[in-house]
Every structure is written in C-alpha cells, then in structure tokens.
Amino acid sequence: MTDVENVIIIGSGPAGYTSALYTARANLRPLVIEGYAWGGLLQQTTDVENYPGFPEGILGPELMQRFREQAERFGARLLTDEAASVRLSRDVGGVHQVVAGEREHYARSVILAMGAQHKKLGVPGEDELAGRGVSYCATCDAAFFKGATTLIVGGGDSAMEEAIFLAKFAKHVTIVHRRDEFRASKIMFDRARSHENIDLLTPYRVKELKASENGSLATAVLEQTESGDERELEISGAFIAIGHEPQSAIVAGQVELDEKGYAVVQGRSTRTNLPGVFAAGDLVDHTYRQAITAAGSGCQAALDAEWYLRDTPGVPAPEGMPEGDLAESQWIHAGGA
Ligand code: NAP
C-alpha cells in the first residue's frame, strides 16, 4: 500500500483547521479533506464579535480564510473535495481508508470534524421551494429579499441573528416560534425586538409552505399550537433557523454515535470507540457549539492523534518523534478512558 498519511482530517470549520494547524506544526503533514464549501457554518455568518483576539469583530468568512492560511503556512495539504465514504479500522495500529473525489486515501489516524448542518422543518413545500423563497441562511440570501415580506422560523440566537440581518433588506420580518418563551439570549432577543420591521408571532408552528403560480414561495400556513387555529401569511421569503444536526452520516455504523447522531468521545478526550479515530467540533458538541470551543477541541484532537501515532504499537512514530508508552501516555495526557 502506498502513501499512508499520518493523519487525514475530514472537515474545515474551526475544529478542522485548528487540528490541521496543530498536526502540521507537529510535522505530521496532515491531509485536510475540506469539502467544496470549506469554512463550515462561519462562512454563512457576518460579524463574529465573540472570537477572542478580534476586539473590533471580524467577518465569519474572513476568520475562516485566516484559519485556513495559518494551517497551510505550516504544511497542511488541503483537498477541496467531499469525503464520499470511509472505512475505519477496528485494530489498534490499523490503517483507515477515506474515499474523496476519484481517489482512495489511507491514514494511520483520522480526525472527524464534519460539523453540523441546518435542521429542516420537514413540512410540505419546504424542499420544493428551497432556493425559491425558502432559505437556511439569511446572511447568504437576504439581499435577494429587498422590500419583501418575510418570516423567520425559530426561537434561538440563530433566529434572532438571521432576523436582524434580514431586516436590513426586507420590508417586514415575522419571527414565528412554537413557544411563548424564547431560547435566545436576552441581548440577541432585545436587539431583534427593537427593530421596527421585526414582529414576533407565538406560539405558532409552520404547517405548510405554498407556492404561487410561478413556482416561488407565496404563503406560509401557520397553526396556533394551543388552539389549533390556522392562519395564512403572504410572504416571499421564509428563513428556517431551528438549529443544526451533526454531519455524521458517512461514519454511521462505524463510529459510535449518540441518539441524535453526534459522535461519542471518551471522557475529556477526542477519542472515539475506534483506535486512531478522533472527533472534534460541532460533530461532537451539542452544548456549546461556538467557534472558540470547536477550535479548542480541534486542538485536542490534533494532540490526541499526535500521541496516538507516537505511542501505538504497529504505527511507526512520525519522523523525529520518540516512541512512548501507550497506556501511560493516554492516562496522563487524555485523562484516561
Ligand atoms: P437553538 O438554540 O437550539 O434554537 C433552536 C430553536 O429552533 C429553538 O427555539 C427551538 O424551539 C426551535 N426549533 C427546533 N426544532 C424546531 C422545529 N422542528 N420546528 C420549529 N421550531 C423548532 O439553536 P440556534 O439558535 O441555532 O443556536 C445554537 C447555538 O449557537 C446556541 O448556543 C446559540 O447561543 C449559539 N448562537 C449564538 C449566536 C450569537 O451569539 N451571535 C448566534 C447564533 C447561534 P424550542 O425553543 O421550542 O426548542
């Protein structure tokens, strides 16, 4: 078998690029399968005001560009292609296979950092009208809705952020939420509420999205969750901001996942149930889900992979790295299983 990599990283959000940076600086020459839409969910945001080190804030896409450049600077190799499938070894010291593009790639260790994607409502009309009025990203699509009447679905920070951004373009934004209480932080909720052209409608759920004769979104059918009463809202844009789900499909059946599909890791480490396979970022974390926490766990995954390569019998230590003792090192560095 030729070209067995030290480490393949799948994913290119803050977790993926941070693990690329750290493994590159450990001379492991990581191969990053970054996908076509590299940069993860931060590519779809505007101002990031809570990433330490940027007191004036920074645009999400610019932040990710910087992550990427920093990883490349130390020798991370980036493959702008999707990982189509993986075959992960169950053996300590085994070699894992990742298929991306036309090629099969092999590696002694794999870091999974595929992140999470936008959740769908699952109502009639949603799929058919995607791109024709239904969107999951106001920051990407709001400019197409100048002067339009629109709605946002959701009651969390994402819904507030999307509504505030959309309100700069749309004539009117109605935030539709299924409960009277909002999950959003007070600061985001107050910011959204202070806009003249943003309204709240609760407790309502979207029952159906209907098209006009020309095939684009025209009407949202809404149901009052307590009384069951229905009403229709004439809109040309509906933005769904109801959270995220992990992108774990390609490892399902191989890596242990929880009931929601998030990768399960051992203790405070990033080790999965498979030796040499590590998971980081939003693929693991349904609690914090911040760029800074994802970056932190990408760093942990890189260190876990580095120690695994150094310490595992059957996996040759990368050049310049001394062999060590597996049990002792895992206990000391990763908190034990
Ligand atoms: P979230 O906090 O999980 O909120 C999701 C919202 O969507 C909830 O209000 C939920 O309703 C609703 N929802 C879920 N499934 C639904 C369905 N099938 N139909 C209708 N409504 C549904 O997700 P998020 O807003 O994406 O935020 C995720 C994390 O990122 C949070 O920690 C958040 O603070 C953070 N974040 C921060 C910022 C910022 O500070 N700038 C911006 C965006 C996100 P229920 O409340 O009834 O469950």
CSV table of C-alpha atoms and ligand atoms in Angstrom, one decimal:
chain,number,residue,atom,x,y,z
A,1,MET,CA,0.0,0.0,0.0
A,2,THR,CA,1.4,3.4,-0.9
A,3,ASP,CA,1.1,6.8,0.6
A,4,VAL,CA,-0.2,6.1,4.1
A,5,GLU,CA,-0.8,9.5,5.6
A,6,ASN,CA,-0.1,10.2,9.3
A,7,VAL,CA,-3.4,11.9,9.6
A,8,ILE,CA,-6.4,12.7,7.5
A,9,ILE,CA,-8.7,15.5,8.7
A,10,ILE,CA,-12.3,15.5,7.4
A,11,GLY,CA,-13.9,18.9,7.7
A,12,SER,CA,-12.8,22.5,7.5
A,13,GLY,CA,-14.6,24.6,10.2
A,14,PRO,CA,-12.7,25.9,13.2
A,15,ALA,CA,-12.2,22.4,14.5
A,16,GLY,CA,-10.9,21.0,11.2
A,17,TYR,CA,-8.4,23.9,10.5
A,18,THR,CA,-7.2,24.0,14.1
A,19,SER,CA,-6.4,20.3,14.1
A,20,ALA,CA,-4.7,20.9,10.7
A,21,LEU,CA,-2.6,23.7,12.2
A,22,TYR,CA,-1.5,21.7,15.2
A,23,THR,CA,-0.8,18.5,13.3
A,24,ALA,CA,1.1,20.5,10.7
A,25,ARG,CA,3.2,22.1,13.4
A,26,ALA,CA,3.9,18.6,14.8
A,27,ASN,CA,5.4,17.7,11.4
A,28,LEU,CA,2.6,15.2,10.6
A,29,ARG,CA,1.8,16.8,7.1
A,30,PRO,CA,-2.0,16.4,7.6
A,31,LEU,CA,-4.2,16.0,4.6
A,32,VAL,CA,-7.4,18.0,5.1
A,33,ILE,CA,-10.4,17.0,3.1
A,34,GLU,CA,-12.1,20.3,3.3
A,35,GLY,CA,-15.2,19.9,1.1
A,36,TYR,CA,-16.3,22.3,-1.6
A,37,ALA,CA,-17.9,24.8,0.7
A,38,TRP,CA,-14.9,25.0,3.0
A,39,GLY,CA,-15.0,27.0,6.2
A,40,GLY,CA,-18.1,25.5,7.8
A,41,LEU,CA,-21.0,27.4,9.1
A,42,LEU,CA,-18.9,30.5,9.8
A,43,GLN,CA,-18.8,31.1,6.1
A,44,GLN,CA,-22.5,31.9,6.4
A,45,THR,CA,-22.3,34.5,9.2
A,46,THR,CA,-21.5,38.1,9.1
A,47,ASP,CA,-19.8,39.7,12.1
A,48,VAL,CA,-18.2,37.5,14.7
A,49,GLU,CA,-17.9,39.6,17.8
A,50,ASN,CA,-17.1,36.9,20.3
A,51,TYR,CA,-13.9,35.3,18.9
A,52,PRO,CA,-11.2,36.4,21.3
A,53,GLY,CA,-8.4,38.4,19.8
A,54,PHE,CA,-10.6,40.5,17.5
A,55,PRO,CA,-11.8,43.4,19.6
A,56,GLU,CA,-13.4,45.1,16.6
A,57,GLY,CA,-15.0,41.8,15.5
A,58,ILE,CA,-14.3,40.0,12.2
A,59,LEU,CA,-16.4,38.7,9.3
A,60,GLY,CA,-17.0,34.9,9.5
A,61,PRO,CA,-15.6,34.2,6.1
A,62,GLU,CA,-12.5,36.3,6.7
A,63,LEU,CA,-11.9,34.5,10.0
A,64,MET,CA,-12.1,31.1,8.3
A,65,GLN,CA,-9.8,32.3,5.5
A,66,ARG,CA,-7.3,33.2,8.2
A,67,PHE,CA,-7.7,29.8,9.9
A,68,ARG,CA,-7.1,28.1,6.5
A,69,GLU,CA,-4.0,30.2,5.6
A,70,GLN,CA,-2.5,29.6,9.0
A,71,ALA,CA,-2.8,25.8,8.7
A,72,GLU,CA,-1.4,25.9,5.1
A,73,ARG,CA,1.5,28.0,6.3
A,74,PHE,CA,2.8,25.1,8.4
A,75,GLY,CA,2.3,22.5,5.7
A,76,ALA,CA,-1.3,21.3,5.9
A,77,ARG,CA,-2.3,20.0,2.5
A,78,LEU,CA,-5.9,20.9,1.5
A,79,LEU,CA,-8.1,18.8,-0.8
A,80,THR,CA,-11.1,20.8,-1.9
A,81,ASP,CA,-13.3,17.8,-2.3
A,82,GLU,CA,-16.0,15.9,-0.4
A,83,ALA,CA,-15.2,12.8,1.6
A,84,ALA,CA,-17.6,10.3,0.0
A,85,SER,CA,-17.0,7.3,2.3
A,86,VAL,CA,-14.7,6.0,4.9
A,87,ARG,CA,-13.7,2.5,6.0
A,88,LEU,CA,-12.3,2.8,9.5
A,89,SER,CA,-10.2,0.1,11.0
A,90,ARG,CA,-11.1,-1.5,14.4
A,91,ASP,CA,-7.5,-2.5,15.0
A,92,VAL,CA,-5.0,-0.7,17.1
A,93,GLY,CA,-2.4,0.5,14.7
A,94,GLY,CA,-4.7,-0.2,11.7
A,95,VAL,CA,-4.9,1.8,8.6
A,96,HIS,CA,-8.1,3.7,7.7
A,97,GLN,CA,-9.4,4.5,4.3
A,98,VAL,CA,-11.1,7.7,3.1
A,99,VAL,CA,-12.5,8.0,-0.4
A,100,ALA,CA,-12.6,11.5,-1.7
A,101,GLY,CA,-13.0,12.6,-5.3
A,102,GLU,CA,-11.5,9.9,-7.6
A,103,ARG,CA,-9.1,8.6,-5.0
A,104,GLU,CA,-8.8,6.3,-2.0
A,105,HIS,CA,-6.6,7.8,0.7
A,106,TYR,CA,-5.1,5.9,3.6
A,107,ALA,CA,-4.1,7.1,7.0
A,108,ARG,CA,-2.9,5.9,10.4
A,109,SER,CA,-5.2,8.3,12.1
A,110,VAL,CA,-8.3,10.2,11.2
A,111,ILE,CA,-9.8,13.4,12.7
A,112,LEU,CA,-13.5,13.7,12.1
A,113,ALA,CA,-14.5,17.4,12.1
A,114,MET,CA,-17.5,17.4,9.7
A,115,GLY,CA,-19.5,19.8,11.9
A,116,ALA,CA,-23.3,20.2,11.7
A,117,GLN,CA,-25.8,21.5,9.2
A,118,HIS,CA,-29.0,23.4,9.3
A,119,LYS,CA,-32.0,21.4,10.5
A,120,LYS,CA,-35.1,21.2,8.3
A,121,LEU,CA,-38.7,21.8,9.4
A,122,GLY,CA,-39.9,18.8,7.4
A,123,VAL,CA,-43.2,20.4,6.3
A,124,PRO,CA,-44.9,20.2,2.9
A,125,GLY,CA,-43.4,22.7,0.4
A,126,GLU,CA,-40.1,23.1,2.2
A,127,ASP,CA,-37.9,21.0,-0.1
A,128,GLU,CA,-39.7,22.1,-3.3
A,129,LEU,CA,-39.3,25.8,-2.5
A,130,ALA,CA,-35.7,25.6,-1.3
A,131,GLY,CA,-33.9,28.3,-3.3
A,132,ARG,CA,-37.3,29.7,-4.5
A,133,GLY,CA,-38.1,31.6,-1.3
A,134,VAL,CA,-37.1,29.1,1.3
A,135,SER,CA,-33.6,29.5,2.7
A,136,TYR,CA,-31.5,28.4,5.7
A,137,CYS,CA,-29.1,31.3,5.6
A,138,ALA,CA,-30.2,35.0,5.8
A,139,THR,CA,-26.6,36.1,5.7
A,140,CYS,CA,-26.2,34.4,2.3
A,141,ASP,CA,-29.6,35.2,0.8
A,142,ALA,CA,-31.1,38.2,2.5
A,143,ALA,CA,-30.0,40.6,-0.3
A,144,PHE,CA,-32.4,38.8,-2.7
A,145,PHE,CA,-35.3,39.8,-0.5
A,146,LYS,CA,-35.1,43.6,-0.7
A,147,GLY,CA,-38.5,45.2,0.2
A,148,ALA,CA,-40.0,41.7,0.7
A,149,THR,CA,-42.4,40.4,3.4
A,150,THR,CA,-40.6,37.5,5.1
A,151,LEU,CA,-40.6,35.2,8.0
A,152,ILE,CA,-38.0,33.6,10.2
A,153,VAL,CA,-38.8,30.3,12.0
A,154,GLY,CA,-37.1,29.6,15.3
A,155,GLY,CA,-36.6,31.0,18.8
A,156,GLY,CA,-32.9,30.7,19.4
A,157,ASP,CA,-29.9,33.0,18.8
A,158,SER,CA,-29.7,32.0,15.2
A,159,ALA,CA,-33.3,33.1,14.6
A,160,MET,CA,-32.6,36.5,16.2
A,161,GLU,CA,-29.3,36.9,14.3
A,162,GLU,CA,-31.0,36.0,11.0
A,163,ALA,CA,-33.9,38.3,11.7
A,164,ILE,CA,-31.7,41.3,12.5
A,165,PHE,CA,-29.7,40.8,9.3
A,166,LEU,CA,-32.7,40.2,7.1
A,167,ALA,CA,-34.4,43.3,8.5
A,168,LYS,CA,-31.8,45.4,6.7
A,169,PHE,CA,-33.2,44.3,3.4
A,170,ALA,CA,-36.7,43.1,3.8
A,171,LYS,CA,-39.7,45.3,4.3
A,172,HIS,CA,-41.0,43.2,7.1
A,173,VAL,CA,-39.8,40.1,9.1
A,174,THR,CA,-42.1,38.0,11.3
A,175,ILE,CA,-40.3,35.7,13.7
A,176,VAL,CA,-42.6,32.6,14.1
A,177,HIS,CA,-41.8,30.5,17.2
A,178,ARG,CA,-43.6,27.4,18.5
A,179,ARG,CA,-43.5,28.5,22.2
A,180,ASP,CA,-44.1,31.8,24.0
A,181,GLU,CA,-40.6,31.5,25.7
A,182,PHE,CA,-37.5,32.2,23.6
A,183,ARG,CA,-34.3,30.2,23.9
A,184,ALA,CA,-32.3,33.2,22.5
A,185,SER,CA,-30.0,35.1,24.8
A,186,LYS,CA,-31.5,38.3,26.2
A,187,ILE,CA,-29.1,40.6,24.3
A,188,MET,CA,-30.0,39.0,20.9
A,189,PHE,CA,-33.7,38.9,21.7
A,190,ASP,CA,-33.8,42.6,22.7
A,191,ARG,CA,-31.8,43.6,19.6
A,192,ALA,CA,-34.3,41.8,17.4
A,193,ARG,CA,-37.3,43.1,19.2
A,194,SER,CA,-36.0,46.7,19.0
A,195,HIS,CA,-36.3,46.7,15.1
A,196,GLU,CA,-39.3,48.5,13.8
A,197,ASN,CA,-39.8,46.0,11.0
A,198,ILE,CA,-39.5,42.8,13.1
A,199,ASP,CA,-42.6,41.2,14.7
A,200,LEU,CA,-42.9,38.1,16.9
A,201,LEU,CA,-45.6,35.6,16.4
A,202,THR,CA,-46.0,32.9,19.1
A,203,PRO,CA,-47.0,30.1,19.8
A,204,TYR,CA,-47.2,29.1,16.1
A,205,ARG,CA,-45.8,26.4,14.0
A,206,VAL,CA,-45.4,26.4,10.3
A,207,LYS,CA,-47.7,23.8,8.8
A,208,GLU,CA,-47.1,24.2,5.1
A,209,LEU,CA,-45.3,26.4,2.7
A,210,LYS,CA,-47.2,27.1,-0.6
A,211,ALA,CA,-46.1,28.3,-4.0
A,212,SER,CA,-47.5,31.0,-6.2
A,213,GLU,CA,-48.4,30.2,-9.8
A,214,ASN,CA,-44.9,31.0,-10.9
A,215,GLY,CA,-43.5,28.4,-8.5
A,216,SER,CA,-41.9,30.6,-5.9
A,217,LEU,CA,-42.9,30.9,-2.3
A,218,ALA,CA,-46.2,32.8,-1.7
A,219,THR,CA,-47.8,31.7,1.5
A,220,ALA,CA,-47.0,30.2,4.9
A,221,VAL,CA,-49.8,28.2,6.6
A,222,LEU,CA,-49.4,28.7,10.4
A,223,GLU,CA,-51.1,26.8,13.2
A,224,GLN,CA,-51.5,28.1,16.7
A,225,THR,CA,-50.0,25.3,18.8
A,226,GLU,CA,-52.5,25.6,21.6
A,227,SER,CA,-55.9,26.2,19.9
A,228,GLY,CA,-55.0,24.6,16.5
A,229,ASP,CA,-56.4,27.7,14.7
A,230,GLU,CA,-54.8,28.3,11.3
A,231,ARG,CA,-53.8,31.5,9.6
A,232,GLU,CA,-52.0,32.3,6.4
A,233,LEU,CA,-49.2,34.7,5.9
A,234,GLU,CA,-48.4,36.1,2.5
A,235,ILE,CA,-44.6,36.0,2.2
A,236,SER,CA,-42.0,35.7,-0.4
A,237,GLY,CA,-39.2,34.6,1.9
A,238,ALA,CA,-39.0,32.0,4.7
A,239,PHE,CA,-35.8,31.5,6.6
A,240,ILE,CA,-35.5,28.4,8.7
A,241,ALA,CA,-33.3,28.9,11.8
A,242,ILE,CA,-34.2,26.0,14.1
A,243,GLY,CA,-30.8,24.6,14.9
A,244,HIS,CA,-28.4,22.1,13.5
A,245,GLU,CA,-27.8,18.4,13.1
A,246,PRO,CA,-24.4,16.7,13.0
A,247,GLN,CA,-22.9,15.6,9.7
A,248,SER,CA,-22.1,12.1,10.8
A,249,ALA,CA,-23.8,10.1,8.0
A,250,ILE,CA,-20.5,8.8,6.5
A,251,VAL,CA,-19.3,7.3,9.8
A,252,ALA,CA,-22.6,5.9,11.0
A,253,GLY,CA,-22.3,2.2,11.7
A,254,GLN,CA,-18.6,2.6,12.3
A,255,VAL,CA,-18.1,5.3,14.9
A,256,GLU,CA,-20.3,5.2,18.0
A,257,LEU,CA,-22.9,8.0,17.7
A,258,ASP,CA,-25.5,9.2,20.3
A,259,GLU,CA,-29.2,9.1,19.7
A,260,LYS,CA,-29.1,12.5,17.9
A,261,GLY,CA,-26.2,11.4,15.7
A,262,TYR,CA,-23.4,13.2,17.5
A,263,ALA,CA,-20.0,11.4,17.7
A,264,VAL,CA,-19.4,9.9,21.2
A,265,VAL,CA,-15.9,10.5,22.6
A,266,GLN,CA,-14.2,9.1,25.7
A,267,GLY,CA,-14.1,11.3,28.7
A,268,ARG,CA,-12.5,14.6,28.1
A,269,SER,CA,-10.5,13.3,25.2
A,270,THR,CA,-11.5,13.3,21.5
A,271,ARG,CA,-11.0,9.5,21.1
A,272,THR,CA,-13.9,7.7,19.5
A,273,ASN,CA,-14.6,4.0,20.0
A,274,LEU,CA,-12.1,3.2,17.2
A,275,PRO,CA,-8.4,3.4,17.8
A,276,GLY,CA,-6.8,6.2,15.8
A,277,VAL,CA,-10.1,7.9,15.0
A,278,PHE,CA,-10.8,11.2,16.8
A,279,ALA,CA,-13.8,13.5,16.6
A,280,ALA,CA,-13.9,17.3,17.3
A,281,GLY,CA,-16.1,20.4,17.0
A,282,ASP,CA,-19.8,20.5,16.3
A,283,LEU,CA,-19.8,16.9,15.3
A,284,VAL,CA,-19.4,16.1,19.0
A,285,ASP,CA,-20.7,19.1,20.8
A,286,HIS,CA,-24.4,19.9,21.0
A,287,THR,CA,-24.0,22.1,24.1
A,288,TYR,CA,-21.5,24.9,23.4
A,289,ARG,CA,-21.3,25.0,19.6
A,290,GLN,CA,-19.1,28.1,19.5
A,291,ALA,CA,-16.2,28.8,17.1
A,292,ILE,CA,-13.9,29.0,20.0
A,293,THR,CA,-14.9,25.7,21.6
A,294,ALA,CA,-14.8,24.0,18.2
A,295,ALA,CA,-11.3,25.4,17.7
A,296,GLY,CA,-10.3,24.2,21.2
A,297,SER,CA,-11.5,20.7,20.5
A,298,GLY,CA,-9.7,20.7,17.2
A,299,CYS,CA,-6.5,21.3,19.1
A,300,GLN,CA,-7.3,18.5,21.5
A,301,ALA,CA,-7.9,16.1,18.6
A,302,ALA,CA,-4.6,17.0,17.0
A,303,LEU,CA,-2.8,16.3,20.3
A,304,ASP,CA,-4.6,13.1,20.8
A,305,ALA,CA,-3.7,12.0,17.2
A,306,GLU,CA,-0.1,13.0,17.7
A,307,TRP,CA,0.2,11.0,20.9
A,308,TYR,CA,-1.6,8.0,19.3
A,309,LEU,CA,0.9,8.0,16.4
A,310,ARG,CA,3.8,8.3,18.8
A,311,ASP,CA,2.6,5.6,21.2
A,312,THR,CA,0.7,2.9,19.4
A,313,PRO,CA,2.5,-0.3,18.6
A,314,GLY,CA,2.3,-1.0,14.9
A,315,VAL,CA,2.0,2.6,14.0
A,316,PRO,CA,5.5,3.9,13.2
A,317,ALA,CA,6.3,7.1,15.1
A,318,PRO,CA,6.4,10.1,12.8
A,319,GLU,CA,10.0,11.2,12.0
A,320,GLY,CA,11.7,12.9,14.9
A,321,MET,CA,9.2,11.7,17.5
A,322,PRO,CA,10.3,9.2,20.1
A,323,GLU,CA,8.4,6.0,20.8
A,324,GLY,CA,6.5,6.2,24.1
A,325,ASP,CA,4.3,4.1,26.3
A,326,LEU,CA,0.6,3.9,25.2
A,327,ALA,CA,-1.1,3.3,28.4
A,328,GLU,CA,0.8,5.7,30.5
A,329,SER,CA,0.6,8.4,27.9
A,330,GLN,CA,-3.1,8.1,27.3
A,331,TRP,CA,-3.7,8.2,31.1
A,332,ILE,CA,-1.5,11.3,31.6
A,333,HIS,CA,-2.5,13.3,28.5
A,334,ALA,CA,-6.0,12.4,27.8
A,335,GLY,CA,-7.5,11.9,31.2
A,336,GLY,CA,-7.9,8.1,30.8
A,337,ALA,CA,-10.8,6.2,29.3
B,1,NAP,P1,-31.0,26.5,19.4
B,1,NAP,O1,-30.5,27.4,20.4
B,1,NAP,O2,-31.1,25.1,19.5
B,1,NAP,O3,-32.5,27.0,19.0
B,1,NAP,C1,-33.3,26.4,18.0
B,1,NAP,C2,-34.7,27.0,18.0
B,1,NAP,O4,-35.5,26.4,17.0
B,1,NAP,C3,-35.4,26.8,19.4
B,1,NAP,O5,-36.1,27.9,19.7
B,1,NAP,C4,-36.4,25.6,19.0
B,1,NAP,O6,-37.6,25.7,19.7
B,1,NAP,C5,-36.6,25.8,17.5
B,1,NAP,N1,-36.9,24.6,16.9
B,1,NAP,C6,-36.2,23.4,16.9
B,1,NAP,N2,-36.8,22.5,16.1
B,1,NAP,C7,-37.9,23.0,15.6
B,1,NAP,C8,-38.9,22.6,14.8
B,1,NAP,N3,-38.9,21.4,14.2
B,1,NAP,N4,-40.0,23.4,14.5
B,1,NAP,C9,-40.0,24.7,15.0
B,1,NAP,N5,-39.0,25.2,15.8
B,1,NAP,C10,-38.0,24.4,16.1
B,1,NAP,O7,-30.2,26.7,18.0
B,1,NAP,P2,-29.5,28.0,17.4
B,1,NAP,O8,-30.4,29.2,17.5
B,1,NAP,O9,-29.1,27.6,16.1
B,1,NAP,O10,-28.3,28.3,18.4
B,1,NAP,C11,-27.3,27.2,18.6
B,1,NAP,C12,-26.2,27.7,19.5
B,1,NAP,O11,-25.4,28.7,18.8
B,1,NAP,C13,-26.7,28.4,20.8
B,1,NAP,O12,-25.8,28.0,21.8
B,1,NAP,C14,-26.6,29.8,20.5
B,1,NAP,O13,-26.4,30.7,21.6
B,1,NAP,C15,-25.4,29.9,19.6
B,1,NAP,N6,-25.5,31.1,18.6
B,1,NAP,C16,-25.0,32.3,19.1
B,1,NAP,C17,-25.1,33.4,18.3
B,1,NAP,C18,-24.6,34.7,18.7
B,1,NAP,O14,-24.4,34.9,19.9
B,1,NAP,N7,-24.3,35.7,17.9
B,1,NAP,C19,-25.8,33.3,17.0
B,1,NAP,C20,-26.3,32.1,16.6
B,1,NAP,C21,-26.1,31.0,17.4
B,1,NAP,P3,-37.7,25.4,21.3
B,1,NAP,O15,-37.1,26.6,21.9
B,1,NAP,O16,-39.2,25.2,21.5
B,1,NAP,O17,-36.9,24.1,21.5
